[in-house]
């Protein structure tokens, strides 16, 4: 893990069934939190971490994500003609100039591990980040704090190890997450002893749950290739990380600074939307008044 983080993979080929019927045609990652789609928050976090190559693992139906980051000639020309410079900058600013977007197809939804493996030809043998856009992580009152992925990339480089984001969840919810058993190093980081996928609360070794951010070495691809389908018949990223742990003995769990919103379900998306609305002084009075009325 000696190189700084340059490449980040966004696995976005899932079916998004929890948002049907909207996700019949709208990719889950294009659902907006106020005026920005979830994928934009994820991309901003990756760029903040230093990435200049973004790899989107999509499926054949999700053209909207590629369209969103592409040039919108007609719209841009119209905005320019009308002198709407601020809007033009917003439309053109979805991806900074020095950053390139590469799209890879996952032919079948065979699991998160399989989706990450699809990015192998682009990532090669260097350390890379994985960001699941439905976990929106916001740090600082206006999002101006260090992004979760940047915090993790710095730790990965300093410690020469893979780093996985974790968060404490209620004990009753361990069966929704990968759970780690880890030895504390300091306030935020711990050395993982082992990981279990979705244990019942009574069997869970802790309440430290794996959430959607990873910094991994290129070696994970070989391990993913050897990974057989696990829970739910899917190729699990967790299983390959477990193999990495056996091999290298050092993978870190990191309790990031920031607030996570699980926008993969309706309640999380509502919370994220309310949170963002309360960060916008022009919306605060309306939101407050409306909530009181409710
Ligand atoms: P989820 O478990 O949230 O599944 O995937 P999903 O299909 O997106 O949503 P639901 O559960 O049906 O509502 C976690 C992440 O892994 C990606 C998803 O796009 C999401 O970012 N993923 C999952 C893939 O890219 N490919 C897969 O085969 C599975």
Short mmCIF file of C-alpha atoms and ligand atoms in Angstrom, two decimals:
data_model
loop_
_atom_site.label_atom_id
_atom_site.label_comp_id
_atom_site.label_asym_id
_atom_site.label_seq_id
_atom_site.Cartn_x
_atom_site.Cartn_y
_atom_site.Cartn_z
CA UNK A 1 0.00 0.00 0.00
CA UNK A 2 2.94 2.35 -0.62
CA UNK A 3 1.30 4.50 -3.33
CA UNK A 4 -1.21 7.25 -2.50
CA UNK A 5 -4.81 6.58 -3.42
CA UNK A 6 -5.59 7.54 -7.03
CA UNK A 7 -8.35 5.17 -8.08
CA UNK A 8 -11.77 4.75 -6.57
CA UNK A 9 -14.37 2.15 -7.53
CA UNK A 10 -18.10 2.82 -7.26
CA UNK A 11 -20.06 -0.43 -7.42
CA UNK A 12 -23.41 0.76 -8.72
CA UNK A 13 -24.78 -2.29 -10.53
CA UNK A 14 -27.24 -3.39 -7.82
CA UNK A 15 -30.96 -3.58 -8.53
CA UNK A 16 -32.05 -1.11 -5.83
CA UNK A 17 -35.20 -3.08 -5.04
CA UNK A 18 -35.90 -1.09 -1.88
CA UNK A 19 -36.74 1.91 -4.04
CA UNK A 20 -39.02 0.21 -6.53
CA UNK A 21 -40.94 1.31 -8.50
CA UNK A 22 -38.72 4.44 -8.90
CA UNK A 23 -35.66 2.26 -9.58
CA UNK A 24 -37.38 0.62 -12.56
CA UNK A 25 -35.88 3.52 -14.52
CA UNK A 26 -34.00 5.75 -12.09
CA UNK A 27 -30.71 4.32 -10.81
CA UNK A 28 -30.70 4.37 -6.99
CA UNK A 29 -27.47 6.40 -7.10
CA UNK A 30 -29.28 9.13 -9.04
CA UNK A 31 -31.85 9.68 -6.28
CA UNK A 32 -31.33 13.25 -5.06
CA UNK A 33 -30.65 14.53 -1.59
CA UNK A 34 -31.93 18.05 -2.20
CA UNK A 35 -30.41 19.05 -5.54
CA UNK A 36 -27.52 16.59 -5.80
CA UNK A 37 -27.76 12.89 -6.65
CA UNK A 38 -26.20 10.43 -4.21
CA UNK A 39 -23.45 9.64 -6.72
CA UNK A 40 -22.30 13.29 -6.66
CA UNK A 41 -21.72 13.21 -2.89
CA UNK A 42 -19.72 9.97 -3.37
CA UNK A 43 -17.63 11.42 -6.20
CA UNK A 44 -16.92 14.60 -4.23
CA UNK A 45 -15.66 12.47 -1.34
CA UNK A 46 -13.38 10.44 -3.66
CA UNK A 47 -11.93 13.58 -5.24
CA UNK A 48 -11.37 15.03 -1.76
CA UNK A 49 -9.36 11.86 -0.99
CA UNK A 50 -7.06 12.58 -3.95
CA UNK A 51 -8.56 10.29 -6.58
CA UNK A 52 -8.15 11.20 -10.25
CA UNK A 53 -9.57 8.02 -11.78
CA UNK A 54 -13.11 7.02 -10.93
CA UNK A 55 -14.36 3.61 -11.99
CA UNK A 56 -18.10 3.09 -12.08
CA UNK A 57 -19.21 -0.54 -12.17
CA UNK A 58 -22.67 -0.30 -13.68
CA UNK A 59 -25.16 -2.56 -15.43
CA UNK A 60 -26.55 -2.21 -18.92
CA UNK A 61 -29.62 -0.29 -17.77
CA UNK A 62 -27.85 2.46 -15.85
CA UNK A 63 -27.04 4.97 -18.57
CA UNK A 64 -28.08 7.92 -16.43
CA UNK A 65 -24.88 7.84 -14.35
CA UNK A 66 -22.66 8.12 -17.45
CA UNK A 67 -24.95 10.81 -18.89
CA UNK A 68 -24.78 12.77 -15.66
CA UNK A 69 -20.98 13.05 -15.77
CA UNK A 70 -20.89 13.66 -19.54
CA UNK A 71 -21.03 17.05 -21.24
CA UNK A 72 -24.59 18.36 -21.72
CA UNK A 73 -24.00 20.36 -24.93
CA UNK A 74 -27.49 21.73 -25.51
CA UNK A 75 -28.13 22.67 -21.88
CA UNK A 76 -24.69 24.27 -21.51
CA UNK A 77 -25.13 26.30 -24.71
CA UNK A 78 -28.54 27.55 -23.53
CA UNK A 79 -27.23 28.54 -20.08
CA UNK A 80 -24.28 30.32 -21.67
CA UNK A 81 -26.53 32.16 -24.12
CA UNK A 82 -28.71 33.37 -21.24
CA UNK A 83 -25.70 34.38 -19.13
CA UNK A 84 -26.63 31.97 -16.34
CA UNK A 85 -23.03 31.51 -15.28
CA UNK A 86 -23.69 30.08 -11.84
CA UNK A 87 -25.93 27.34 -13.20
CA UNK A 88 -23.46 26.68 -15.99
CA UNK A 89 -20.67 26.19 -13.45
CA UNK A 90 -22.89 23.74 -11.53
CA UNK A 91 -23.63 21.72 -14.67
CA UNK A 92 -19.99 21.67 -15.75
CA UNK A 93 -18.65 21.02 -12.26
CA UNK A 94 -19.97 17.49 -11.70
CA UNK A 95 -16.45 16.19 -12.36
CA UNK A 96 -13.30 18.30 -11.96
CA UNK A 97 -11.19 18.63 -15.12
CA UNK A 98 -8.27 16.58 -13.84
CA UNK A 99 -10.52 13.62 -13.00
CA UNK A 100 -11.53 10.95 -15.49
CA UNK A 101 -14.51 8.64 -15.28
CA UNK A 102 -14.32 5.08 -16.58
CA UNK A 103 -17.35 2.85 -16.93
CA UNK A 104 -17.19 -0.91 -16.58
CA UNK A 105 -20.16 -3.25 -16.90
CA UNK A 106 -21.03 -5.97 -14.41
CA UNK A 107 -22.85 -8.40 -16.72
CA UNK A 108 -24.85 -9.98 -13.89
CA UNK A 109 -25.54 -8.81 -10.32
CA UNK A 110 -23.43 -11.54 -8.68
CA UNK A 111 -22.63 -9.56 -5.56
CA UNK A 112 -20.54 -6.66 -4.29
CA UNK A 113 -17.30 -8.68 -4.42
CA UNK A 114 -17.95 -9.59 -8.04
CA UNK A 115 -18.73 -5.94 -8.89
CA UNK A 116 -15.38 -4.85 -7.41
CA UNK A 117 -13.60 -7.62 -9.34
CA UNK A 118 -15.05 -6.20 -12.58
CA UNK A 119 -12.87 -3.08 -12.00
CA UNK A 120 -9.65 -5.09 -11.95
CA UNK A 121 -8.52 -4.34 -15.55
CA UNK A 122 -8.66 -0.60 -14.76
CA UNK A 123 -7.25 -0.64 -11.23
CA UNK A 124 -4.40 -3.09 -11.84
CA UNK A 125 -2.15 -3.77 -8.89
CA UNK A 126 -2.34 -0.57 -6.88
CA UNK A 127 -4.24 0.35 -3.72
CA UNK A 128 -7.69 1.67 -4.42
CA UNK A 129 -10.79 2.92 -2.68
CA UNK A 130 -14.32 1.52 -2.80
CA UNK A 131 -17.24 3.84 -2.12
CA UNK A 132 -20.85 2.68 -1.90
CA UNK A 133 -22.82 5.80 -2.79
CA UNK A 134 -25.90 4.84 -0.80
CA UNK A 135 -23.86 5.38 2.37
CA UNK A 136 -23.69 9.16 2.37
CA UNK A 137 -21.05 10.35 4.86
CA UNK A 138 -21.02 14.00 5.78
CA UNK A 139 -18.31 15.55 7.94
CA UNK A 140 -18.37 18.99 9.51
CA UNK A 141 -21.24 21.46 9.82
CA UNK A 142 -21.19 22.29 6.11
CA UNK A 143 -19.51 19.14 4.90
CA UNK A 144 -16.22 21.01 5.01
CA UNK A 145 -14.47 18.48 7.30
CA UNK A 146 -12.08 15.88 5.96
CA UNK A 147 -14.04 13.26 4.02
CA UNK A 148 -14.22 9.71 5.38
CA UNK A 149 -12.29 8.26 2.43
CA UNK A 150 -9.49 10.81 2.82
CA UNK A 151 -9.18 9.93 6.51
CA UNK A 152 -8.94 6.26 5.56
CA UNK A 153 -6.48 6.80 2.69
CA UNK A 154 -4.14 8.66 5.04
CA UNK A 155 -4.31 5.84 7.58
CA UNK A 156 -3.77 3.18 4.88
CA UNK A 157 -0.68 4.96 3.63
CA UNK A 158 0.73 5.59 7.10
CA UNK A 159 0.08 2.05 8.31
CA UNK A 160 0.68 0.23 5.00
CA UNK A 161 -2.55 -1.70 5.44
CA UNK A 162 -6.05 -2.14 4.10
CA UNK A 163 -8.63 -0.04 5.95
CA UNK A 164 -12.34 -0.68 6.34
CA UNK A 165 -14.84 1.87 7.63
CA UNK A 166 -16.84 0.78 10.64
CA UNK A 167 -19.54 2.33 12.76
CA UNK A 168 -21.16 1.35 16.02
CA UNK A 169 -24.71 0.18 15.40
CA UNK A 170 -27.42 -0.85 17.89
CA UNK A 171 -26.82 -4.45 19.04
CA UNK A 172 -30.27 -5.41 17.78
CA UNK A 173 -29.19 -4.56 14.21
CA UNK A 174 -26.02 -6.65 13.85
CA UNK A 175 -27.83 -9.04 11.50
CA UNK A 176 -27.98 -6.29 8.86
CA UNK A 177 -24.20 -5.79 8.62
CA UNK A 178 -20.78 -7.37 8.41
CA UNK A 179 -19.50 -7.21 12.00
CA UNK A 180 -15.83 -7.06 13.01
CA UNK A 181 -14.04 -8.32 16.06
CA UNK A 182 -11.08 -6.01 16.52
CA UNK A 183 -8.33 -5.01 18.96
CA UNK A 184 -8.28 -1.30 19.70
CA UNK A 185 -5.20 0.65 18.56
CA UNK A 186 -6.42 4.14 19.34
CA UNK A 187 -9.63 6.15 19.56
CA UNK A 188 -10.52 5.55 15.90
CA UNK A 189 -8.57 2.56 14.61
CA UNK A 190 -8.42 -1.10 15.53
CA UNK A 191 -6.74 -4.23 14.23
CA UNK A 192 -9.34 -6.62 12.85
CA UNK A 193 -9.24 -10.15 14.31
CA UNK A 194 -12.09 -11.52 12.25
CA UNK A 195 -15.29 -10.52 10.47
CA UNK A 196 -18.70 -12.20 10.35
CA UNK A 197 -21.44 -11.49 7.86
CA UNK A 198 -24.83 -10.55 9.39
CA UNK A 199 -24.60 -12.35 12.78
CA UNK A 200 -27.65 -12.58 15.05
CA UNK A 201 -27.31 -10.13 17.97
CA UNK A 202 -26.63 -13.02 20.37
CA UNK A 203 -23.73 -14.31 18.21
CA UNK A 204 -22.19 -10.94 17.25
CA UNK A 205 -18.64 -10.41 18.57
CA UNK A 206 -19.22 -6.63 18.78
CA UNK A 207 -21.48 -3.91 17.44
CA UNK A 208 -18.84 -2.53 15.04
CA UNK A 209 -20.45 -2.73 11.62
CA UNK A 210 -18.72 -2.50 8.26
CA UNK A 211 -20.09 0.41 6.19
CA UNK A 212 -19.58 1.45 2.58
CA UNK A 213 -15.96 2.65 2.44
CA UNK A 214 -12.85 0.56 1.89
CA UNK A 215 -9.20 1.16 1.02
CA UNK A 216 -7.76 -2.09 -0.33
CA UNK A 217 -4.54 -3.35 -1.89
CA UNK A 218 -4.53 -4.66 -5.50
CA UNK A 219 -3.96 -8.14 -4.06
CA UNK A 220 -7.67 -8.29 -3.16
CA UNK A 221 -8.49 -9.01 -6.83
CA UNK A 222 -6.63 -12.34 -6.80
CA UNK A 223 -8.41 -13.24 -3.58
CA UNK A 224 -11.77 -12.23 -5.05
CA UNK A 225 -11.11 -14.49 -8.01
CA UNK A 226 -10.71 -17.42 -5.63
CA UNK A 227 -13.81 -16.47 -3.62
CA UNK A 228 -16.77 -18.79 -4.06
CA UNK A 229 -20.34 -17.52 -3.68
CA UNK A 230 -21.20 -17.01 0.01
CA UNK A 231 -24.25 -15.58 1.79
CA UNK A 232 -27.21 -15.21 -0.60
CA UNK A 233 -25.31 -16.97 -3.41
CA UNK A 234 -23.33 -13.75 -4.00
CA UNK A 235 -19.58 -13.21 -4.21
CA UNK A 236 -18.99 -11.29 -0.99
CA UNK A 237 -16.29 -8.65 -0.63
CA UNK A 238 -16.18 -9.51 3.08
CA UNK A 239 -15.02 -13.07 2.29
CA UNK A 240 -12.08 -11.79 0.22
CA UNK A 241 -11.16 -9.31 2.98
CA UNK A 242 -11.23 -12.18 5.45
CA UNK A 243 -8.77 -14.04 3.16
CA UNK A 244 -6.59 -10.91 3.00
CA UNK A 245 -6.59 -10.82 6.77
CA UNK A 246 -5.46 -14.48 6.98
CA UNK A 247 -2.69 -13.77 4.52
CA UNK A 248 -1.39 -10.39 5.66
CA UNK A 249 -2.51 -10.40 9.29
CA UNK A 250 -3.16 -6.66 9.19
CA UNK A 251 -6.39 -5.05 8.07
CA UNK A 252 -7.62 -2.06 10.04
CA UNK A 253 -11.11 -1.08 11.10
CA UNK A 254 -11.54 2.69 11.20
CA UNK A 255 -14.26 4.67 12.98
CA UNK A 256 -14.44 7.65 10.66
CA UNK A 257 -15.23 11.20 11.68
CA UNK A 258 -18.58 12.21 10.19
CA UNK A 259 -22.24 11.24 10.08
CA UNK A 260 -23.42 8.37 7.90
CA UNK A 261 -26.84 8.28 6.30
CA UNK A 262 -27.89 4.91 4.92
CA UNK A 263 -29.65 6.15 1.81
CA UNK A 264 -30.18 2.59 0.58
CA UNK A 265 -33.50 2.67 2.43
CA UNK A 266 -36.32 5.20 2.63
CA UNK A 267 -35.83 6.25 6.27
CA UNK A 268 -32.14 6.98 5.66
CA UNK A 269 -32.86 9.00 2.54
CA UNK A 270 -35.43 11.07 4.46
CA UNK A 271 -32.93 11.69 7.31
CA UNK A 272 -30.22 12.74 4.85
CA UNK A 273 -32.61 15.09 3.08
CA UNK A 274 -33.72 16.71 6.34
CA UNK A 275 -30.12 17.00 7.50
CA UNK A 276 -29.05 18.71 4.29
CA UNK A 277 -32.09 20.98 4.36
CA UNK A 278 -31.10 22.10 7.87
CA UNK A 279 -27.63 23.03 6.55
CA UNK A 280 -29.19 25.45 4.08
CA UNK A 281 -30.17 28.74 5.79
CA UNK A 282 -32.71 29.50 3.06
CA UNK A 283 -34.59 26.27 3.85
CA UNK A 284 -34.34 26.14 7.67
CA UNK A 285 -37.43 28.32 8.45
CA UNK A 286 -39.61 26.36 6.01
CA UNK A 287 -38.49 22.97 7.33
CA UNK A 288 -38.94 24.02 10.97
CA UNK A 289 -42.40 25.46 10.36
CA UNK A 290 -43.49 22.43 8.38
CA UNK A 291 -42.28 19.96 11.03
CA UNK A 292 -44.11 21.90 13.75
CA UNK A 293 -47.26 21.83 11.65
CA UNK A 294 -46.91 18.07 11.14
P1 LIG B 1 -27.19 -3.48 -1.88
O1 LIG B 1 -27.08 -4.61 -0.94
O2 LIG B 1 -27.62 -2.17 -1.33
O3 LIG B 1 -28.15 -3.91 -3.06
O4 LIG B 1 -25.78 -3.32 -2.60
P2 LIG B 1 -28.90 -3.03 -4.12
O5 LIG B 1 -29.27 -3.89 -5.27
O6 LIG B 1 -28.11 -1.81 -4.49
O7 LIG B 1 -30.20 -2.51 -3.37
P3 LIG B 1 -31.47 -3.33 -2.79
O8 LIG B 1 -30.97 -4.06 -1.58
O9 LIG B 1 -31.99 -4.24 -3.86
O10 LIG B 1 -32.44 -2.24 -2.46
C1 LIG B 1 -24.70 -2.63 -2.00
C2 LIG B 1 -23.87 -1.96 -3.09
O11 LIG B 1 -23.29 -2.93 -3.94
C3 LIG B 1 -23.63 -2.70 -5.28
C4 LIG B 1 -24.92 -1.89 -5.24
O12 LIG B 1 -25.08 -1.12 -6.40
C5 LIG B 1 -24.70 -1.03 -3.98
O13 LIG B 1 -23.89 0.11 -4.26
N1 LIG B 1 -23.79 -4.01 -5.97
C6 LIG B 1 -24.43 -5.04 -5.33
C7 LIG B 1 -23.27 -4.18 -7.23
O14 LIG B 1 -22.70 -3.25 -7.84
N2 LIG B 1 -23.41 -5.41 -7.82
C8 LIG B 1 -24.02 -6.45 -7.22
O15 LIG B 1 -24.08 -7.54 -7.82
C9 LIG B 1 -24.55 -6.25 -5.93
#
